[in-house]
Amino acid sequence: MPITPATAPNSSSSGTTQQILLELVDETGRTIGTAEKLSAHQAPGQLHRAFSVFLFDEHGRLLLQRRALGKYHSPGVWSNTCCGHPYPGEAPFTAAARRTHEELGVSPSLLAEAGTVRYNHPDPASGLVEQEFNHLFVGLVQSPLRPDPEEVGETAFVTAAELTERHARDTFSAWFMTVLDSARPAIRELTGPAGGW
């Protein structure tokens, strides 16, 4: 039976993380099974479905989040607005909107598909591996944020130039530049040429 938001174990950074099931996929993104979240991320990793969200404000600034220190994977690093994994059988678009609200307390005022990217990124700090078939989404946020402190340590809106400076100075998730670069065509379409993305 597919896991739904009503029946899924707690998806926060607490001790139940390893009990959450992820959707395993082949190289074309076709579902081939499920695996527990932690086991799917242990080396060498199992290819699974994921999503990444990039939300912008009315000034064309990207919303970043610094992952909470209590998270088992990549704690305390900066990353895109929201990322995660659909429940087995859950549409990536639905999962992206759901997790954005769960983590940041806000629903995107616009959310659009921006393609997919497949990558293999080991995390040197934890030894875990991101083997992901990632569905990308871009959109707008126009409401005040209410971050869940168990998920999000800090947020920041940045211009393209400010992101370059911050990326050189701070630690970002292993997957950040891969998903950002893959989403850039859709980001440029959303923010316009003056945004610098």
XYZ file of N, CA and C in Angstrom:
591
model
N 0.844 -1.187 0.000
C 0.000 0.000 0.000
C 0.885 1.244 0.000
N 0.652 2.202 -0.910
C 1.469 3.408 -0.919
C 1.335 4.181 0.387
N 2.415 4.783 0.800
C 2.379 5.635 1.987
C 1.781 6.974 1.598
N 0.880 7.463 2.395
C 0.272 8.762 2.158
C 0.614 9.659 3.336
N 0.432 10.962 3.193
C 0.705 11.844 4.329
C -0.057 11.447 5.591
N -1.222 10.820 5.445
C -2.016 10.455 6.620
C -1.453 9.240 7.342
N -0.735 8.360 6.607
C -0.273 7.119 7.228
C 1.235 7.028 7.353
N 1.952 8.013 6.819
C 3.406 7.948 6.830
C 3.951 8.223 8.224
N 5.103 7.598 8.554
C 5.767 7.959 9.804
C 6.198 9.413 9.766
N 6.472 9.943 10.946
C 6.927 11.322 11.075
C 8.129 11.561 10.168
N 8.061 12.605 9.328
C 9.142 12.873 8.383
C 10.079 13.962 8.869
N 10.009 14.305 10.133
C 10.919 15.317 10.669
C 12.297 14.707 10.868
N 13.197 15.491 11.437
C 14.572 15.036 11.620
C 14.724 14.184 12.876
N 13.626 13.747 13.461
C 13.704 12.944 14.681
C 14.101 11.506 14.362
N 14.078 10.634 15.365
C 14.613 9.291 15.233
C 13.850 8.359 14.322
N 12.714 8.745 13.765
C 11.956 7.839 12.912
C 12.378 7.915 11.448
N 13.414 8.693 11.150
C 13.800 8.937 9.762
C 13.987 7.650 8.976
N 14.678 6.651 9.560
C 14.992 5.448 8.815
C 13.758 4.615 8.483
N 12.602 4.880 9.084
C 11.396 4.111 8.829
C 10.602 4.652 7.638
N 10.986 5.795 7.106
C 10.290 6.386 5.977
C 10.715 5.677 4.706
N 9.744 5.333 3.851
C 10.052 4.666 2.597
C 10.218 5.679 1.472
N 11.226 5.429 0.626
C 11.451 6.210 -0.573
C 11.110 5.361 -1.786
N 10.847 6.035 -2.887
C 10.524 5.352 -4.141
C 11.807 5.146 -4.940
N 12.200 3.895 -5.157
C 13.369 3.581 -5.976
C 12.975 3.656 -7.445
N 13.900 4.142 -8.281
C 13.628 4.301 -9.711
C 14.797 3.771 -10.521
N 14.537 3.534 -11.830
C 15.629 3.201 -12.729
C 16.175 4.486 -13.358
N 17.098 4.354 -14.291
C 17.761 5.527 -14.867
C 16.815 6.419 -15.668
N 15.651 5.904 -16.032
C 14.677 6.709 -16.768
C 13.637 7.332 -15.846
N 13.731 7.054 -14.532
C 12.771 7.592 -13.582
C 11.560 6.713 -13.367
N 11.578 5.491 -13.889
C 10.445 4.564 -13.712
C 10.555 3.905 -12.341
N 9.454 3.844 -11.599
C 9.439 3.251 -10.263
C 9.725 1.756 -10.338
N 10.660 1.297 -9.480
C 11.003 -0.128 -9.471
C 10.894 -0.744 -8.077
N 10.523 0.054 -7.063
C 10.400 -0.499 -5.718
C 10.504 0.588 -4.667
N 10.736 0.170 -3.424
C 10.896 1.102 -2.315
C 12.069 0.668 -1.448
N 12.551 1.594 -0.642
C 13.606 1.300 0.325
C 13.463 2.266 1.488
N 13.948 1.862 2.663
C 13.957 2.767 3.803
C 14.896 3.931 3.516
N 14.532 5.090 4.018
C 15.255 6.324 3.694
C 16.742 6.232 4.019
N 17.080 5.797 5.219
C 18.482 5.765 5.610
C 19.260 4.752 4.784
N 18.684 3.568 4.558
C 19.405 2.555 3.786
C 19.626 3.003 2.346
N 18.692 3.756 1.788
C 18.839 4.243 0.410
C 19.986 5.242 0.289
N 20.350 5.901 1.397
C 21.409 6.902 1.377
C 22.759 6.351 1.835
N 22.801 5.106 2.297
C 24.078 4.538 2.718
C 24.851 4.078 1.483
N 26.171 4.281 1.510
C 27.010 3.970 0.351
C 26.820 2.518 -0.093
N 26.755 2.293 -1.410
C 26.948 3.244 -2.507
C 25.681 4.029 -2.882
N 24.606 3.848 -2.141
C 23.357 4.554 -2.415
C 22.487 3.815 -3.410
N 21.170 4.008 -3.282
C 20.202 3.440 -4.212
C 19.492 4.598 -4.914
N 19.355 4.486 -6.235
C 18.737 5.567 -7.002
C 17.272 5.696 -6.614
N 16.884 6.900 -6.180
C 15.524 7.111 -5.698
C 15.005 8.467 -6.164
N 13.690 8.628 -6.082
C 13.037 9.852 -6.534
C 13.155 10.936 -5.472
N 13.434 12.155 -5.924
C 13.562 13.304 -5.030
C 12.998 14.529 -5.738
N 12.941 15.630 -5.008
C 12.532 16.901 -5.613
C 13.339 18.031 -5.004
N 13.467 19.107 -5.753
C 14.122 20.328 -5.276
C 13.298 21.530 -5.707
N 13.076 22.458 -4.768
C 12.243 23.638 -4.999
C 13.115 24.895 -4.911
N 12.895 25.826 -5.845
C 13.547 27.130 -5.845
C 12.453 28.190 -5.887
N 12.247 28.883 -4.773
C 11.235 29.936 -4.714
C 11.904 31.306 -4.684
N 11.248 32.273 -5.326
C 11.770 33.628 -5.451
C 10.739 34.622 -4.943
N 11.233 35.747 -4.417
C 10.317 36.808 -3.994
C 10.046 37.749 -5.167
N 9.288 38.809 -4.910
C 8.892 39.727 -5.986
C 10.064 40.520 -6.550
N 11.220 40.479 -5.879
C 12.415 41.174 -6.360
C 13.366 40.237 -7.104
N 12.940 38.999 -7.318
C 13.784 38.041 -8.025
C 14.885 37.441 -7.188
N 14.735 37.521 -5.850
C 15.736 36.949 -4.953
C 15.353 35.515 -4.594
N 16.342 34.634 -4.569
C 16.143 33.227 -4.253
C 16.071 33.019 -2.744
N 15.099 32.239 -2.294
C 14.982 31.865 -0.889
C 15.852 30.646 -0.610
N 16.872 30.850 0.227
C 17.734 29.764 0.685
C 17.317 29.351 2.090
N 17.632 28.112 2.443
C 17.489 27.700 3.839
C 18.775 27.041 4.311
N 19.091 27.270 5.579
C 20.176 26.523 6.219
C 19.537 25.393 6.988
N 19.948 24.182 6.662
C 19.340 23.002 7.249
C 19.601 22.955 8.758
N 18.596 22.531 9.510
C 18.697 22.493 10.967
C 19.855 21.599 11.404
N 20.460 21.947 12.534
C 21.610 21.187 13.033
C 21.229 19.783 13.464
N 19.937 19.535 13.740
C 19.509 18.220 14.194
C 19.250 17.224 13.083
N 19.354 17.636 11.834
C 19.072 16.727 10.728
C 20.203 15.721 10.589
N 19.838 14.469 10.255
C 20.859 13.422 10.195
C 21.725 13.542 8.950
N 21.210 14.191 7.895
C 21.925 14.302 6.633
C 22.200 15.783 6.330
N 23.465 16.114 6.138
C 23.884 17.475 5.787
C 23.331 18.530 6.745
N 23.508 18.356 8.046
C 23.013 19.358 8.995
C 23.809 20.649 8.912
N 23.122 21.777 9.110
C 23.785 23.057 9.246
C 24.322 23.668 7.966
N 24.065 23.052 6.805
C 24.565 23.618 5.557
C 23.441 24.367 4.839
N 23.820 25.297 3.984
C 22.851 26.039 3.194
C 22.438 25.211 1.982
N 21.203 25.419 1.545
C 20.721 24.708 0.365
C 19.582 25.497 -0.261
N 18.958 24.898 -1.268
C 17.850 25.562 -1.960
C 16.636 25.661 -1.036
N 15.577 26.276 -1.528
C 14.408 26.585 -0.705
C 13.893 25.368 0.050
N 13.749 24.263 -0.655
C 13.233 23.038 -0.043
C 13.637 21.869 -0.916
N 13.929 20.740 -0.296
C 14.184 19.515 -1.048
C 13.731 18.333 -0.198
N 13.471 17.229 -0.860
C 13.000 16.061 -0.131
C 12.638 14.938 -1.067
N 11.790 14.041 -0.564
C 11.427 12.834 -1.294
C 9.917 12.642 -1.261
N 9.303 12.366 -2.398
C 7.877 12.022 -2.376
C 7.656 10.708 -1.626
N 6.495 10.563 -1.020
C 6.094 9.251 -0.532
C 5.915 8.331 -1.736
N 6.097 7.031 -1.584
C 5.818 6.134 -2.707
C 4.396 6.351 -3.236
N 4.293 6.579 -4.537
C 3.003 6.825 -5.163
C 2.553 8.275 -5.152
N 3.269 9.159 -4.447
C 2.905 10.576 -4.379
C 3.533 11.326 -5.549
N 2.779 12.190 -6.203
C 3.309 12.984 -7.305
C 4.388 13.933 -6.791
N 5.502 14.078 -7.512
C 6.551 14.993 -7.062
C 6.053 16.421 -6.833
N 5.151 16.911 -7.685
C 4.611 18.262 -7.515
C 3.891 18.385 -6.169
N 3.077 17.393 -5.837
C 2.354 17.387 -4.564
C 3.325 17.360 -3.392
N 4.360 16.524 -3.512
C 5.355 16.410 -2.441
C 6.111 17.718 -2.255
N 6.446 18.376 -3.361
C 7.179 19.636 -3.280
C 6.363 20.706 -2.561
N 5.085 20.819 -2.905
C 4.215 21.799 -2.251
C 4.010 21.439 -0.778
N 3.823 20.154 -0.497
C 3.601 19.701 0.885
C 4.807 20.005 1.767
N 6.010 19.611 1.313
C 7.195 19.789 2.149
C 7.584 21.258 2.309
N 7.331 22.067 1.275
C 7.595 23.493 1.409
C 6.758 24.077 2.547
N 5.502 23.666 2.617
C 4.637 24.158 3.700
C 5.071 23.585 5.047
N 5.423 22.300 5.089
C 5.835 21.683 6.351
C 7.119 22.312 6.888
N 8.084 22.595 6.022
C 9.368 23.106 6.468
C 9.348 24.612 6.720
N 8.670 25.359 5.838
C 8.765 26.817 5.866
C 7.473 27.511 6.264
N 6.386 26.746 6.429
C 5.122 27.331 6.860
C 4.485 28.237 5.844
N 4.781 28.007 4.557
C 4.247 28.857 3.495
C 3.950 27.997 2.270
N 2.896 28.359 1.561
C 2.578 27.686 0.299
C 3.011 28.577 -0.851
N 3.685 28.023 -1.860
C 4.083 28.844 -3.003
C 2.855 29.456 -3.679
N 2.979 30.720 -4.109
C 1.884 31.340 -4.855
C 1.933 30.918 -6.316
N 3.063 30.362 -6.745
C 3.229 29.783 -8.077
C 4.259 28.681 -7.941
N 4.019 27.546 -8.582
C 4.982 26.448 -8.580
C 4.893 25.756 -9.932
N 6.011 25.668 -10.629
C 6.030 25.101 -11.975
C 7.161 24.087 -12.103
N 6.935 23.054 -12.903
C 7.958 22.050 -13.152
C 9.110 22.670 -13.934
N 10.337 22.219 -13.624
C 11.532 22.770 -14.265
C 12.479 21.667 -14.727
N 11.941 20.480 -15.031
C 12.754 19.382 -15.545
C 13.219 18.434 -14.455
N 14.139 17.565 -14.819
C 14.706 16.586 -13.885
C 16.220 16.547 -14.062
N 16.896 16.042 -13.042
C 18.341 15.836 -13.117
C 18.682 14.601 -12.292
N 19.620 13.810 -12.798
C 20.057 12.605 -12.093
C 21.500 12.843 -11.640
N 21.816 12.551 -10.382
C 23.169 12.773 -9.895
C 23.540 11.756 -8.825
N 24.840 11.716 -8.552
C 25.419 10.853 -7.523
C 26.397 11.722 -6.731
N 25.966 12.170 -5.532
C 26.797 13.068 -4.730
C 27.050 12.462 -3.349
N 28.258 11.973 -3.083
C 28.607 11.560 -1.717
C 28.735 12.781 -0.814
N 28.368 12.626 0.443
C 28.527 13.679 1.442
C 29.709 13.295 2.327
N 30.857 13.954 2.157
C 32.059 13.561 2.892
C 31.878 13.598 4.405
N 31.084 14.535 4.904
C 30.943 14.689 6.354
C 30.232 13.500 6.999
N 29.185 12.990 6.337
C 28.381 11.919 6.934
C 28.678 10.547 6.353
N 29.285 10.500 5.178
C 29.491 9.229 4.494
C 28.270 8.756 3.729
N 27.174 9.532 3.785
C 25.963 9.165 3.060
C 26.083 9.597 1.597
N 25.243 8.996 0.750
C 25.319 9.230 -0.692
C 23.953 9.645 -1.218
N 23.944 10.685 -2.042
C 22.726 11.109 -2.725
C 22.737 10.542 -4.149
N 22.039 9.436 -4.337
C 21.820 8.868 -5.665
C 20.380 9.211 -6.007
N 20.169 10.306 -6.745
C 18.807 10.803 -6.893
C 18.423 11.091 -8.334
N 17.158 10.809 -8.621
C 16.478 11.250 -9.832
C 15.575 12.379 -9.356
N 16.027 13.622 -9.583
C 15.456 14.776 -8.894
C 14.538 15.574 -9.816
N 13.309 15.796 -9.361
C 12.327 16.613 -10.071
C 12.468 18.052 -9.574
N 12.663 18.986 -10.493
C 12.936 20.384 -10.145
C 11.680 21.232 -10.294
N 11.527 22.200 -9.381
C 10.379 23.107 -9.400
C 10.854 24.527 -9.097
N 10.274 25.490 -9.789
C 10.540 26.901 -9.513
C 9.216 27.587 -9.237
N 9.267 28.669 -8.460
C 8.021 29.358 -8.161
C 8.243 30.628 -7.381
N 7.132 31.156 -6.876
C 7.135 32.421 -6.138
C 6.630 32.212 -4.723
N 7.172 32.982 -3.801
C 6.685 33.005 -2.424
C 6.342 34.447 -2.090
N 5.131 34.661 -1.572
C 4.662 36.024 -1.302
C 4.085 36.176 0.102
N 4.200 35.144 0.922
C 3.678 35.190 2.288
C 4.825 35.135 3.287
N 4.613 35.627 4.503
C 5.655 35.557 5.531
C 6.012 34.106 5.855
N 7.296 33.848 6.062
C 7.772 32.507 6.376
C 7.530 32.189 7.848
N 7.242 30.913 8.119
C 7.122 30.408 9.495
C 7.888 29.080 9.566
N 9.226 29.140 9.534
C 10.020 27.911 9.452
C 9.850 27.005 10.669
N 9.876 25.699 10.426
C 9.889 24.699 11.486
C 11.335 24.577 11.970
N 11.619 24.916 13.228
C 13.010 24.907 13.698
C 13.654 23.523 13.699
N 12.861 22.465 13.664
C 13.435 21.122 13.571
C 13.960 20.830 12.170
N 13.491 21.596 11.185
C 13.892 21.393 9.797
C 14.830 22.481 9.295
N 14.580 23.726 9.710
C 15.254 24.887 9.132
C 15.934 25.700 10.223
N 17.243 25.915 10.080
C 17.979 26.702 11.064
C 17.940 28.189 10.782
N 17.821 28.553 9.491
C 17.909 29.957 9.097
C 17.443 30.065 7.652
N 16.956 31.238 7.272
C 16.579 31.485 5.881
C 17.208 32.793 5.406
N 17.324 32.934 4.098
C 17.852 34.168 3.520
C 17.371 34.298 2.089
N 17.015 35.513 1.688
C 16.725 35.816 0.295
C 17.978 36.436 -0.316
N 18.425 35.919 -1.461
C 19.667 36.406 -2.062
C 19.492 36.671 -3.553
N 20.202 37.701 -4.029
C 20.319 37.926 -5.464
C 21.341 36.931 -6.023
N 21.452 36.880 -7.332
C 22.439 35.990 -7.950
C 23.855 36.364 -7.503
N 24.143 37.673 -7.439
C 25.476 38.110 -7.011
C 25.726 37.768 -5.540
N 24.719 37.957 -4.701
C 24.868 37.625 -3.280
C 25.055 36.128 -3.079
N 24.402 35.320 -3.916
C 24.581 33.871 -3.815
C 26.024 33.490 -4.132
N 26.595 34.104 -5.149
C 27.987 33.817 -5.507
C 28.907 34.106 -4.324
N 28.705 35.240 -3.670
C 29.521 35.596 -2.504
C 29.308 34.613 -1.358
N 28.053 34.286 -1.098
C 27.735 33.380 0.016
C 28.269 31.972 -0.255
N 28.164 31.521 -1.508
C 28.625 30.175 -1.855
C 30.138 30.050 -1.672
N 30.865 31.135 -1.901
C 32.319 31.124 -1.709
C 32.702 31.144 -0.233
N 31.796 31.628 0.593
C 32.091 31.838 2.018
C 31.540 30.727 2.906
N 30.333 30.251 2.618
C 29.630 29.312 3.491
C 29.610 27.902 2.903
N 29.229 26.943 3.718
C 29.121 25.563 3.270
C 27.709 25.302 2.749
N 27.628 24.738 1.547
C 26.351 24.400 0.925
C 26.230 22.891 0.772
N 25.010 22.423 0.568
C 24.774 20.996 0.371
C 25.517 20.505 -0.866
N 25.878 19.230 -0.865
C 26.641 18.644 -1.971
C 25.892 18.740 -3.292
N 24.560 18.719 -3.229
C 23.756 18.700 -4.444
C 23.351 20.089 -4.943
N 23.619 21.132 -4.162
C 23.043 22.441 -4.450
C 23.363 22.953 -5.850
N 24.645 23.013 -6.223
C 24.993 23.584 -7.518
C 24.464 22.737 -8.672
N 24.393 21.431 -8.504
C 23.861 20.573 -9.565
C 22.400 20.887 -9.837
N 21.597 20.987 -8.778
C 20.170 21.250 -8.991
C 19.945 22.694 -9.440
N 20.733 23.639 -8.911
C 20.590 25.024 -9.343
C 20.897 25.171 -10.829
N 22.024 24.619 -11.259
C 22.399 24.748 -12.663
C 21.368 24.093 -13.579
N 20.804 22.973 -13.150
C 19.796 22.294 -13.970
C 18.493 23.085 -14.033
N 18.193 23.847 -12.990
C 16.953 24.629 -12.953
C 17.104 26.013 -13.573
N 18.323 26.422 -13.912
C 18.559 27.801 -14.379
C 17.687 28.221 -15.564
N 17.484 27.390 -16.600
C 16.624 27.852 -17.692
C 15.227 28.256 -17.223
N 14.629 27.464 -16.349
C 13.303 27.794 -15.828
C 13.367 28.998 -14.891
N 14.448 29.124 -14.137
C 14.612 30.273 -13.243
C 14.694 31.563 -14.054
N 15.457 31.530 -15.132
C 15.584 32.723 -15.990
C 14.242 33.094 -16.614
N 13.484 32.074 -16.986
C 12.167 32.341 -17.551
C 11.254 32.986 -16.514
N 11.386 32.560 -15.262
C 10.555 33.085 -14.182
C 10.959 34.507 -13.779
N 12.270 34.735 -13.641
C 12.745 36.002 -13.063
C 13.097 37.048 -14.114
N 13.244 36.655 -15.370
C 13.584 37.602 -16.417
C 15.071 37.852 -16.511
N 15.521 38.435 -17.615
C 16.971 38.632 -17.846
C 17.633 39.550 -16.833
N 16.892 40.475 -16.259
C 17.490 41.416 -15.305
C 17.870 40.754 -13.978
N 17.339 39.550 -13.722
C 17.629 38.877 -12.452
C 19.039 38.375 -12.333
N 19.696 38.151 -13.466
C 21.086 37.700 -13.423
C 21.272 36.230 -13.176
N 20.199 35.459 -13.190
C 20.316 34.023 -12.932
C 20.698 33.250 -14.187
